[in-house]
Amino acid sequence: MGRNAERILRIVEPIVYARRWLTFGVLLAFTAGMLVLALRLQPDAGFEKQIPLDHPYMKVFKRYEQAFGGANLISIAVMRKPGTPGDIYDAGFLDTLHKVTDDVFFLPGVDRSRVTSLFTPGVRYMEVVEDGFSTGDVIPRDYRPTPEMLARIRSNVGKANVIGRLVSLDQRGAMVVAELLERDPSTGARLDYRAVAARLEAIRQRYENDQIDIRIIGFAKVVGDVSDASSEVLMFFAIALLSTLLLLWMFCGSWRLALLPLFAALAAVVWELGLLRLAGFGLDPFAILVPFLILSIGVSHGVQYVNAWRYEVAVNGLDSREASIATFRQLFIPGTVAILTDVIGFATLAFIKIDIVREMAINAAMGMAAVIISNKLMLPIVLSWVRVHDVEAFRARQRQRVALSDRVWQRVAAFATAQAAIPTLIVAAVALVWALVMYPKLTVGDQQAGVPELRPDSRYNVDSRAIGGSFAIGVDVLKVFAVGAPYSCVDPQKMEEIDRFAWHMQNTDGVRSVLSLPQIAKQVRAGWFEGSPKWRVLPRNQNLSQLVAPVPSQLGLQNPDCSVMPVLIFTRDHRASTIDRVVNAVKTFARDNAGHGVDFQLASGNVGVWAATNEEIRARELLVIIWVHATLALFAWLSFRSGVAVFCILTPLVLCSLLTYGLMATLGIGMKPATLPVAAFGVGIGVDYSIYLWSVFSRHLDRATPLRKAYYEALRHTGKAVIFTSASLVLSVFTWLFSGLQFQADMGLLLLFMFSTNLFGAIFLLPALAWLALRRRDTNPTPVRAVET
């Protein structure tokens, strides 16, 4: 042990052991305070937390949000059930649509000026009559459900150009669209998305029957469905606790010892949640899995401590207090270094400028800091008080366990010899090549249609597919802002430029339809000539005011002075490949037509949000991974002051990360805000295995112990705890595979893979790498013999 470590221990050890009751009392009181705060923690979801507000697209989005609306929409489709007769022009159907419109209008958080359906005043038709233009509401204000009125509404719908937007293509369904405000304009309070989702579900329950389907999509509904499914997370948490307790009992051979690391880990979770509340955060439904990881990591470090304490009592014959002090001296430095590495590794996620990812990073970092207190201060004090009633029987049982495991460790220690190390290195090299081949195929963004956070057969995704198949606009829209001089809408050249852009985008693969001001203006001109298609063009040499004046402002296709004219591009889906193709088409047109007086600026709409998110992750993802591993390398160097240590600890972790990315590319799991933290979490847990093993391994190497024997001794001290920890982690996340949340199942699968590969890397690859780096020092290796127990 180095001089710096000795100095640190001389400072910390008296704090822990000199006044144990005082120290423990203070920590216990603080834990109680954190528990009170944790119980006050509220769910906290927000639309703007999901988007990178510093991205150029999102700056454009915020600049025009007030004028043209945002991307936080809810859409409710009232649709005839398949197989039932009739269309929307029915008194009963329109009565349901009217009531749904009114209910949406009074939803909390709805911007009432941006509620749109056939029953809202801004939805108007326009036609050419003998003495000019005639306009009016699609559904007149004196609506009565008479046959004449229903026939009139049918005619108005055909003239209003709303089929495909507010009326389904088969005219058996109609849409109500509304925009939500992130904060209440009068109070500034954040919108409660779960309450909105509950009200939306109440609308469904109220009006859905054997004739009518109610389809609902939007971010608020996603949050509600995720929150509802998150209730099963508590069940998974309970299963993880019980299974971990059972494994701890099997590992420790004592219920009392089994409960100690579990309670220490629970204390860390309490501290994490309390600190989160103290920092002014809530628990986002998309970050609800972080406490799971803190519990698992806390158990991991607690098991290492209990395992070492038990060894000191059973094998070295120390009493409880002496064993606790000896264990503290052995594990405090490497354990704290491992956790600090995790803290800084998780904190690097803050490089991703998306609030939900940053909150997750802060959440995890605070949880890991709490693990230091609970496992490195509280647990040692409690172990110093543990009394073994029948010392001899306890020691006999532990010696028997040691003897049984020694036979296994003798075989595993062979991986520090050429016979096993060379094949292991070859397998690792082949795996590395495969991972490097697959890495470029990893997609940033979604690879599935619908909402990837939910199962493909979830009600939300079923609704999304139903709406997408019935309405021409689909559910995904990219808004591109055509910015020019004031009154550009009456300039033929500029309108022609926007029209060419709309045509270019309409013919881009992945685009369902496009809506722009020039298109509506051409329809108006054709209307002057009895709808003749040959007149559906823009005039090149006259003022266009007569063509754009009749266009309803509610369509949101121009601002008051026509200096900004959004072009709405409805895409077939929001897969990463589709978004990239459409965004690149916008950029190509803007670049090739620069200087023509119109600047095409990206972006708004939900596709614009996803495009910005994907670009932010693509730009920062490699930086995060490099920083995580650079942090690991730095702390490994500071801990062991050895290039060999850095090489042997870091290589399995890098390989594990690359293999995980290869698995994501193979399974079609995209790199998203929900999956990006997995890399840091998995590496953070994996480094714990390697640091604990190397801390014992290096001590024996410093004594000139042969490689195989040195590794055998490291396995005797920490190998069982490492394998147990991995088993408990695997069992905990295995239950996630059965979650109703797709992103939780994806994270469970990835963590399952990372825990397993990290274990194999620490147990088998680490000694093989040590043999590769240190093989020349073992000129006369000696066989490993069982140590007397």
PDB file of C-alpha atoms in Angstrom, residues 390-634:
ATOM      1  CA  ASP A 390     -20.369 -19.969  18.103  1.00  0.00           C
ATOM      2  CA  VAL A 391     -17.050 -18.803  16.748  1.00  0.00           C
ATOM      3  CA  GLU A 392     -15.606 -22.254  16.180  1.00  0.00           C
ATOM      4  CA  ALA A 393     -18.667 -23.532  14.341  1.00  0.00           C
ATOM      5  CA  PHE A 394     -18.739 -20.365  12.232  1.00  0.00           C
ATOM      6  CA  ARG A 395     -15.072 -20.735  11.364  1.00  0.00           C
ATOM      7  CA  ALA A 396     -15.525 -24.402  10.545  1.00  0.00           C
ATOM      8  CA  ARG A 397     -18.351 -23.615   8.120  1.00  0.00           C
ATOM      9  CA  GLN A 398     -16.403 -20.835   6.466  1.00  0.00           C
ATOM     10  CA  ARG A 399     -13.269 -22.991   6.149  1.00  0.00           C
ATOM     11  CA  GLN A 400     -15.358 -25.682   4.522  1.00  0.00           C
ATOM     12  CA  ARG A 401     -16.706 -23.163   2.042  1.00  0.00           C
ATOM     13  CA  VAL A 402     -13.184 -21.898   1.343  1.00  0.00           C
ATOM     14  CA  ALA A 403     -11.931 -25.423   0.768  1.00  0.00           C
ATOM     15  CA  LEU A 404     -14.717 -26.146  -1.722  1.00  0.00           C
ATOM     16  CA  SER A 405     -14.099 -22.958  -3.666  1.00  0.00           C
ATOM     17  CA  ASP A 406     -10.313 -23.438  -3.663  1.00  0.00           C
ATOM     18  CA  ARG A 407     -10.624 -26.332  -6.090  1.00  0.00           C
ATOM     19  CA  VAL A 408     -12.519 -24.098  -8.502  1.00  0.00           C
ATOM     20  CA  TRP A 409     -10.051 -21.231  -8.138  1.00  0.00           C
ATOM     21  CA  GLN A 410      -7.103 -23.505  -8.860  1.00  0.00           C
ATOM     22  CA  ARG A 411      -8.629 -24.296 -12.249  1.00  0.00           C
ATOM     23  CA  VAL A 412      -9.596 -20.715 -13.016  1.00  0.00           C
ATOM     24  CA  ALA A 413      -6.103 -19.508 -12.076  1.00  0.00           C
ATOM     25  CA  ALA A 414      -4.851 -21.402 -15.146  1.00  0.00           C
ATOM     26  CA  PHE A 415      -5.978 -18.414 -17.230  1.00  0.00           C
ATOM     27  CA  ALA A 416      -2.847 -16.671 -15.992  1.00  0.00           C
ATOM     28  CA  THR A 417      -0.754 -19.287 -17.853  1.00  0.00           C
ATOM     29  CA  ALA A 418       0.039 -19.630 -21.557  1.00  0.00           C
ATOM     30  CA  GLN A 419      -2.115 -22.747 -22.050  1.00  0.00           C
ATOM     31  CA  ALA A 420      -5.356 -20.896 -21.274  1.00  0.00           C
ATOM     32  CA  ALA A 421      -4.312 -17.278 -21.855  1.00  0.00           C
ATOM     33  CA  ILE A 422      -3.464 -17.657 -25.556  1.00  0.00           C
ATOM     34  CA  PRO A 423      -6.864 -19.164 -26.585  1.00  0.00           C
ATOM     35  CA  THR A 424      -8.605 -16.556 -24.449  1.00  0.00           C
ATOM     36  CA  LEU A 425      -6.761 -13.720 -26.175  1.00  0.00           C
ATOM     37  CA  ILE A 426      -7.583 -15.190 -29.585  1.00  0.00           C
ATOM     38  CA  VAL A 427     -11.297 -15.365 -28.724  1.00  0.00           C
ATOM     39  CA  ALA A 428     -11.154 -11.774 -27.438  1.00  0.00           C
ATOM     40  CA  ALA A 429      -9.447 -10.624 -30.657  1.00  0.00           C
ATOM     41  CA  VAL A 430     -12.124 -12.309 -32.816  1.00  0.00           C
ATOM     42  CA  ALA A 431     -14.862 -10.705 -30.682  1.00  0.00           C
ATOM     43  CA  LEU A 432     -13.149  -7.320 -31.054  1.00  0.00           C
ATOM     44  CA  VAL A 433     -13.033  -7.639 -34.849  1.00  0.00           C
ATOM     45  CA  TRP A 434     -16.747  -8.524 -34.941  1.00  0.00           C
ATOM     46  CA  ALA A 435     -17.593  -5.558 -32.708  1.00  0.00           C
ATOM     47  CA  LEU A 436     -15.566  -3.154 -34.884  1.00  0.00           C
ATOM     48  CA  VAL A 437     -17.330  -4.447 -38.003  1.00  0.00           C
ATOM     49  CA  MET A 438     -20.766  -4.000 -36.407  1.00  0.00           C
ATOM     50  CA  TYR A 439     -20.138  -0.623 -34.746  1.00  0.00           C
ATOM     51  CA  PRO A 440     -20.615   1.473 -37.937  1.00  0.00           C
ATOM     52  CA  LYS A 441     -24.021  -0.211 -38.361  1.00  0.00           C
ATOM     53  CA  LEU A 442     -25.248   1.130 -35.020  1.00  0.00           C
ATOM     54  CA  THR A 443     -28.157   3.507 -35.619  1.00  0.00           C
ATOM     55  CA  VAL A 444     -28.588   6.733 -33.698  1.00  0.00           C
ATOM     56  CA  GLY A 445     -32.328   7.129 -33.220  1.00  0.00           C
ATOM     57  CA  ASP A 446     -35.292   4.809 -33.593  1.00  0.00           C
ATOM     58  CA  GLN A 447     -35.339   1.787 -35.845  1.00  0.00           C
ATOM     59  CA  GLN A 448     -39.020   1.020 -35.274  1.00  0.00           C
ATOM     60  CA  ALA A 449     -42.198   2.795 -36.278  1.00  0.00           C
ATOM     61  CA  GLY A 450     -44.382   3.979 -33.435  1.00  0.00           C
ATOM     62  CA  VAL A 451     -43.137   4.866 -29.974  1.00  0.00           C
ATOM     63  CA  PRO A 452     -40.101   2.700 -29.114  1.00  0.00           C
ATOM     64  CA  GLU A 453     -40.547   3.154 -25.367  1.00  0.00           C
ATOM     65  CA  LEU A 454     -43.677   0.979 -25.528  1.00  0.00           C
ATOM     66  CA  ARG A 455     -44.209  -2.530 -26.839  1.00  0.00           C
ATOM     67  CA  PRO A 456     -45.194  -2.770 -30.538  1.00  0.00           C
ATOM     68  CA  ASP A 457     -48.562  -4.272 -29.507  1.00  0.00           C
ATOM     69  CA  SER A 458     -49.267  -1.607 -26.860  1.00  0.00           C
ATOM     70  CA  ARG A 459     -52.509   0.360 -27.178  1.00  0.00           C
ATOM     71  CA  TYR A 460     -50.580   3.528 -28.021  1.00  0.00           C
ATOM     72  CA  ASN A 461     -48.696   1.967 -30.931  1.00  0.00           C
ATOM     73  CA  VAL A 462     -51.882   0.276 -32.167  1.00  0.00           C
ATOM     74  CA  ASP A 463     -53.565   3.704 -32.130  1.00  0.00           C
ATOM     75  CA  SER A 464     -50.573   5.252 -33.883  1.00  0.00           C
ATOM     76  CA  ARG A 465     -50.717   2.690 -36.692  1.00  0.00           C
ATOM     77  CA  ALA A 466     -54.495   3.135 -37.045  1.00  0.00           C
ATOM     78  CA  ILE A 467     -54.190   6.920 -37.367  1.00  0.00           C
ATOM     79  CA  GLY A 468     -51.227   6.672 -39.714  1.00  0.00           C
ATOM     80  CA  GLY A 469     -53.128   4.290 -41.972  1.00  0.00           C
ATOM     81  CA  SER A 470     -56.307   6.396 -42.094  1.00  0.00           C
ATOM     82  CA  PHE A 471     -55.028   9.973 -42.394  1.00  0.00           C
ATOM     83  CA  ALA A 472     -52.748  11.280 -45.155  1.00  0.00           C
ATOM     84  CA  ILE A 473     -50.854  13.521 -42.769  1.00  0.00           C
ATOM     85  CA  GLY A 474     -49.709  10.637 -40.608  1.00  0.00           C
ATOM     86  CA  VAL A 475     -48.556  11.238 -37.056  1.00  0.00           C
ATOM     87  CA  ASP A 476     -45.036  12.525 -37.787  1.00  0.00           C
ATOM     88  CA  VAL A 477     -44.447  16.051 -39.110  1.00  0.00           C
ATOM     89  CA  LEU A 478     -41.360  18.108 -39.904  1.00  0.00           C
ATOM     90  CA  LYS A 479     -41.877  21.873 -40.100  1.00  0.00           C
ATOM     91  CA  VAL A 480     -39.382  23.777 -42.238  1.00  0.00           C
ATOM     92  CA  PHE A 481     -39.598  27.569 -42.033  1.00  0.00           C
ATOM     93  CA  ALA A 482     -39.258  29.440 -45.335  1.00  0.00           C
ATOM     94  CA  VAL A 483     -37.916  32.832 -44.227  1.00  0.00           C
ATOM     95  CA  GLY A 484     -37.777  35.790 -46.574  1.00  0.00           C
ATOM     96  CA  ALA A 485     -38.444  39.505 -46.732  1.00  0.00           C
ATOM     97  CA  PRO A 486     -41.772  40.889 -45.495  1.00  0.00           C
ATOM     98  CA  TYR A 487     -44.689  40.162 -47.833  1.00  0.00           C
ATOM     99  CA  SER A 488     -42.833  37.385 -49.604  1.00  0.00           C
ATOM    100  CA  CYS A 489     -46.179  35.620 -50.052  1.00  0.00           C
ATOM    101  CA  VAL A 490     -47.152  38.124 -52.754  1.00  0.00           C
ATOM    102  CA  ASP A 491     -43.805  37.836 -54.561  1.00  0.00           C
ATOM    103  CA  PRO A 492     -44.162  35.333 -57.439  1.00  0.00           C
ATOM    104  CA  GLN A 493     -40.466  34.390 -57.471  1.00  0.00           C
ATOM    105  CA  LYS A 494     -40.315  33.622 -53.764  1.00  0.00           C
ATOM    106  CA  MET A 495     -43.589  31.711 -53.805  1.00  0.00           C
ATOM    107  CA  GLU A 496     -42.310  29.728 -56.780  1.00  0.00           C
ATOM    108  CA  GLU A 497     -39.163  28.916 -54.805  1.00  0.00           C
ATOM    109  CA  ILE A 498     -41.222  27.608 -51.877  1.00  0.00           C
ATOM    110  CA  ASP A 499     -43.421  25.641 -54.266  1.00  0.00           C
ATOM    111  CA  ARG A 500     -40.367  24.013 -55.847  1.00  0.00           C
ATOM    112  CA  PHE A 501     -39.152  23.112 -52.377  1.00  0.00           C
ATOM    113  CA  ALA A 502     -42.522  21.549 -51.536  1.00  0.00           C
ATOM    114  CA  TRP A 503     -42.423  19.535 -54.780  1.00  0.00           C
ATOM    115  CA  HIS A 504     -38.853  18.438 -54.031  1.00  0.00           C
ATOM    116  CA  MET A 505     -39.842  17.219 -50.577  1.00  0.00           C
ATOM    117  CA  GLN A 506     -43.059  15.555 -51.816  1.00  0.00           C
ATOM    118  CA  ASN A 507     -40.871  13.397 -54.065  1.00  0.00           C
ATOM    119  CA  THR A 508     -38.450  12.445 -51.296  1.00  0.00           C
ATOM    120  CA  ASP A 509     -38.584   8.837 -50.177  1.00  0.00           C
ATOM    121  CA  GLY A 510     -40.258   8.592 -46.766  1.00  0.00           C
ATOM    122  CA  VAL A 511     -42.523  11.644 -47.201  1.00  0.00           C
ATOM    123  CA  ARG A 512     -46.273  10.991 -47.066  1.00  0.00           C
ATOM    124  CA  SER A 513     -47.529  14.474 -47.976  1.00  0.00           C
ATOM    125  CA  VAL A 514     -46.542  18.147 -47.912  1.00  0.00           C
ATOM    126  CA  LEU A 515     -48.639  21.217 -47.061  1.00  0.00           C
ATOM    127  CA  SER A 516     -47.502  24.742 -47.946  1.00  0.00           C
ATOM    128  CA  LEU A 517     -48.943  28.166 -48.727  1.00  0.00           C
ATOM    129  CA  PRO A 518     -48.174  28.029 -52.480  1.00  0.00           C
ATOM    130  CA  GLN A 519     -50.115  24.755 -52.758  1.00  0.00           C
ATOM    131  CA  ILE A 520     -53.215  26.355 -51.205  1.00  0.00           C
ATOM    132  CA  ALA A 521     -52.771  29.429 -53.402  1.00  0.00           C
ATOM    133  CA  LYS A 522     -52.728  27.216 -56.514  1.00  0.00           C
ATOM    134  CA  GLN A 523     -55.946  25.554 -55.377  1.00  0.00           C
ATOM    135  CA  VAL A 524     -57.539  28.982 -54.979  1.00  0.00           C
ATOM    136  CA  ARG A 525     -56.524  29.964 -58.517  1.00  0.00           C
ATOM    137  CA  ALA A 526     -57.872  26.747 -59.944  1.00  0.00           C
ATOM    138  CA  GLY A 527     -61.127  27.471 -58.131  1.00  0.00           C
ATOM    139  CA  TRP A 528     -61.507  30.653 -60.165  1.00  0.00           C
ATOM    140  CA  PHE A 529     -61.636  28.496 -63.270  1.00  0.00           C
ATOM    141  CA  GLU A 530     -64.092  25.838 -62.117  1.00  0.00           C
ATOM    142  CA  GLY A 531     -61.335  23.695 -60.626  1.00  0.00           C
ATOM    143  CA  SER A 532     -59.568  23.105 -63.941  1.00  0.00           C
ATOM    144  CA  PRO A 533     -56.212  21.411 -63.261  1.00  0.00           C
ATOM    145  CA  LYS A 534     -54.416  23.461 -65.926  1.00  0.00           C
ATOM    146  CA  TRP A 535     -54.935  26.577 -63.789  1.00  0.00           C
ATOM    147  CA  ARG A 536     -53.453  24.955 -60.678  1.00  0.00           C
ATOM    148  CA  VAL A 537     -50.246  26.980 -61.077  1.00  0.00           C
ATOM    149  CA  LEU A 538     -48.816  30.181 -59.647  1.00  0.00           C
ATOM    150  CA  PRO A 539     -48.875  33.244 -61.916  1.00  0.00           C
ATOM    151  CA  ARG A 540     -45.388  34.596 -62.617  1.00  0.00           C
ATOM    152  CA  ASN A 541     -46.090  38.234 -63.364  1.00  0.00           C
ATOM    153  CA  GLN A 542     -48.808  39.466 -61.031  1.00  0.00           C
ATOM    154  CA  ASN A 543     -49.391  40.197 -57.368  1.00  0.00           C
ATOM    155  CA  LEU A 544     -50.528  37.118 -55.447  1.00  0.00           C
ATOM    156  CA  SER A 545     -52.523  38.870 -52.750  1.00  0.00           C
ATOM    157  CA  GLN A 546     -55.838  37.650 -54.207  1.00  0.00           C
ATOM    158  CA  LEU A 547     -54.591  34.058 -53.935  1.00  0.00           C
ATOM    159  CA  VAL A 548     -53.266  34.139 -50.367  1.00  0.00           C
ATOM    160  CA  ALA A 549     -55.831  36.433 -48.768  1.00  0.00           C
ATOM    161  CA  PRO A 550     -58.536  33.725 -48.590  1.00  0.00           C
ATOM    162  CA  VAL A 551     -56.197  31.210 -46.901  1.00  0.00           C
ATOM    163  CA  PRO A 552     -57.329  30.801 -43.249  1.00  0.00           C
ATOM    164  CA  SER A 553     -54.721  31.945 -40.743  1.00  0.00           C
ATOM    165  CA  GLN A 554     -55.574  28.920 -38.585  1.00  0.00           C
ATOM    166  CA  LEU A 555     -53.713  26.713 -41.033  1.00  0.00           C
ATOM    167  CA  GLY A 556     -50.505  28.262 -39.680  1.00  0.00           C
ATOM    168  CA  LEU A 557     -48.887  28.608 -43.105  1.00  0.00           C
ATOM    169  CA  GLN A 558     -47.762  32.246 -42.747  1.00  0.00           C
ATOM    170  CA  ASN A 559     -47.183  34.939 -40.134  1.00  0.00           C
ATOM    171  CA  PRO A 560     -48.953  38.329 -40.366  1.00  0.00           C
ATOM    172  CA  ASP A 561     -46.397  39.953 -42.709  1.00  0.00           C
ATOM    173  CA  CYS A 562     -45.649  36.741 -44.659  1.00  0.00           C
ATOM    174  CA  SER A 563     -41.952  36.916 -43.819  1.00  0.00           C
ATOM    175  CA  VAL A 564     -42.073  33.352 -42.445  1.00  0.00           C
ATOM    176  CA  MET A 565     -44.036  30.561 -44.162  1.00  0.00           C
ATOM    177  CA  PRO A 566     -43.781  27.082 -42.649  1.00  0.00           C
ATOM    178  CA  VAL A 567     -43.770  24.075 -44.957  1.00  0.00           C
ATOM    179  CA  LEU A 568     -45.308  21.032 -43.246  1.00  0.00           C
ATOM    180  CA  ILE A 569     -43.714  17.747 -44.300  1.00  0.00           C
ATOM    181  CA  PHE A 570     -45.582  14.659 -43.099  1.00  0.00           C
ATOM    182  CA  THR A 571     -43.315  11.611 -42.991  1.00  0.00           C
ATOM    183  CA  ARG A 572     -44.292   7.941 -43.141  1.00  0.00           C
ATOM    184  CA  ASP A 573     -42.560   7.216 -39.828  1.00  0.00           C
ATOM    185  CA  HIS A 574     -39.826   8.555 -37.560  1.00  0.00           C
ATOM    186  CA  ARG A 575     -37.200   5.877 -38.114  1.00  0.00           C
ATOM    187  CA  ALA A 576     -33.685   7.263 -37.981  1.00  0.00           C
ATOM    188  CA  SER A 577     -33.116   6.391 -41.648  1.00  0.00           C
ATOM    189  CA  THR A 578     -36.297   8.234 -42.676  1.00  0.00           C
ATOM    190  CA  ILE A 579     -35.430  11.314 -40.618  1.00  0.00           C
ATOM    191  CA  ASP A 580     -31.876  11.441 -41.968  1.00  0.00           C
ATOM    192  CA  ARG A 581     -33.087  11.095 -45.559  1.00  0.00           C
ATOM    193  CA  VAL A 582     -35.719  13.834 -45.238  1.00  0.00           C
ATOM    194  CA  VAL A 583     -33.467  16.247 -43.312  1.00  0.00           C
ATOM    195  CA  ASN A 584     -30.648  15.724 -45.833  1.00  0.00           C
ATOM    196  CA  ALA A 585     -33.084  16.473 -48.661  1.00  0.00           C
ATOM    197  CA  VAL A 586     -34.002  19.773 -46.954  1.00  0.00           C
ATOM    198  CA  LYS A 587     -30.344  20.681 -46.477  1.00  0.00           C
ATOM    199  CA  THR A 588     -29.485  19.773 -50.075  1.00  0.00           C
ATOM    200  CA  PHE A 589     -32.238  21.958 -51.511  1.00  0.00           C
ATOM    201  CA  ALA A 590     -31.369  24.856 -49.189  1.00  0.00           C
ATOM    202  CA  ARG A 591     -27.692  24.623 -50.154  1.00  0.00           C
ATOM    203  CA  ASP A 592     -28.327  24.328 -53.891  1.00  0.00           C
ATOM    204  CA  ASN A 593     -30.786  27.233 -53.907  1.00  0.00           C
ATOM    205  CA  ALA A 594     -29.059  29.649 -51.554  1.00  0.00           C
ATOM    206  CA  GLY A 595     -29.264  33.305 -52.612  1.00  0.00           C
ATOM    207  CA  HIS A 596     -32.739  33.073 -54.141  1.00  0.00           C
ATOM    208  CA  GLY A 597     -34.296  35.184 -51.421  1.00  0.00           C
ATOM    209  CA  VAL A 598     -35.721  32.373 -49.292  1.00  0.00           C
ATOM    210  CA  ASP A 599     -33.890  30.753 -46.382  1.00  0.00           C
ATOM    211  CA  PHE A 600     -35.191  27.288 -45.457  1.00  0.00           C
ATOM    212  CA  GLN A 601     -34.609  26.811 -41.729  1.00  0.00           C
ATOM    213  CA  LEU A 602     -34.859  23.555 -39.782  1.00  0.00           C
ATOM    214  CA  ALA A 603     -36.937  22.690 -37.810  1.00  0.00           C
ATOM    215  CA  SER A 604     -40.055  22.136 -35.744  1.00  0.00           C
ATOM    216  CA  GLY A 605     -42.614  19.364 -35.388  1.00  0.00           C
ATOM    217  CA  ASN A 606     -41.967  16.063 -33.660  1.00  0.00           C
ATOM    218  CA  VAL A 607     -39.704  14.918 -36.508  1.00  0.00           C
ATOM    219  CA  GLY A 608     -37.663  18.109 -36.059  1.00  0.00           C
ATOM    220  CA  VAL A 609     -37.299  17.302 -32.353  1.00  0.00           C
ATOM    221  CA  TRP A 610     -36.142  13.763 -33.120  1.00  0.00           C
ATOM    222  CA  ALA A 611     -33.753  15.019 -35.790  1.00  0.00           C
ATOM    223  CA  ALA A 612     -32.144  17.416 -33.304  1.00  0.00           C
ATOM    224  CA  THR A 613     -31.975  14.704 -30.631  1.00  0.00           C
ATOM    225  CA  ASN A 614     -30.359  12.226 -33.025  1.00  0.00           C
ATOM    226  CA  GLU A 615     -27.802  14.771 -34.168  1.00  0.00           C
ATOM    227  CA  GLU A 616     -26.976  15.746 -30.581  1.00  0.00           C
ATOM    228  CA  ILE A 617     -26.396  12.131 -29.592  1.00  0.00           C
ATOM    229  CA  ARG A 618     -24.442  11.407 -32.770  1.00  0.00           C
ATOM    230  CA  ALA A 619     -22.180  14.402 -32.106  1.00  0.00           C
ATOM    231  CA  ARG A 620     -21.597  13.633 -28.412  1.00  0.00           C
ATOM    232  CA  GLU A 621     -21.879   9.862 -28.100  1.00  0.00           C
ATOM    233  CA  LEU A 622     -18.253   9.119 -28.996  1.00  0.00           C
ATOM    234  CA  LEU A 623     -17.071  11.935 -26.703  1.00  0.00           C
ATOM    235  CA  VAL A 624     -18.994  10.416 -23.776  1.00  0.00           C
ATOM    236  CA  ILE A 625     -17.558   6.959 -24.395  1.00  0.00           C
ATOM    237  CA  ILE A 626     -14.016   8.324 -24.664  1.00  0.00           C
ATOM    238  CA  TRP A 627     -14.420  10.336 -21.453  1.00  0.00           C
ATOM    239  CA  VAL A 628     -15.859   7.381 -19.558  1.00  0.00           C
ATOM    240  CA  HIS A 629     -12.947   5.150 -20.476  1.00  0.00           C
ATOM    241  CA  ALA A 630     -10.377   7.934 -20.064  1.00  0.00           C
ATOM    242  CA  THR A 631     -11.708   8.461 -16.536  1.00  0.00           C
ATOM    243  CA  LEU A 632     -11.354   4.759 -15.831  1.00  0.00           C
ATOM    244  CA  ALA A 633      -7.802   4.788 -17.143  1.00  0.00           C
ATOM    245  CA  LEU A 634      -6.880   7.830 -15.036  1.00  0.00           C
TER     246      LEU A 634
END
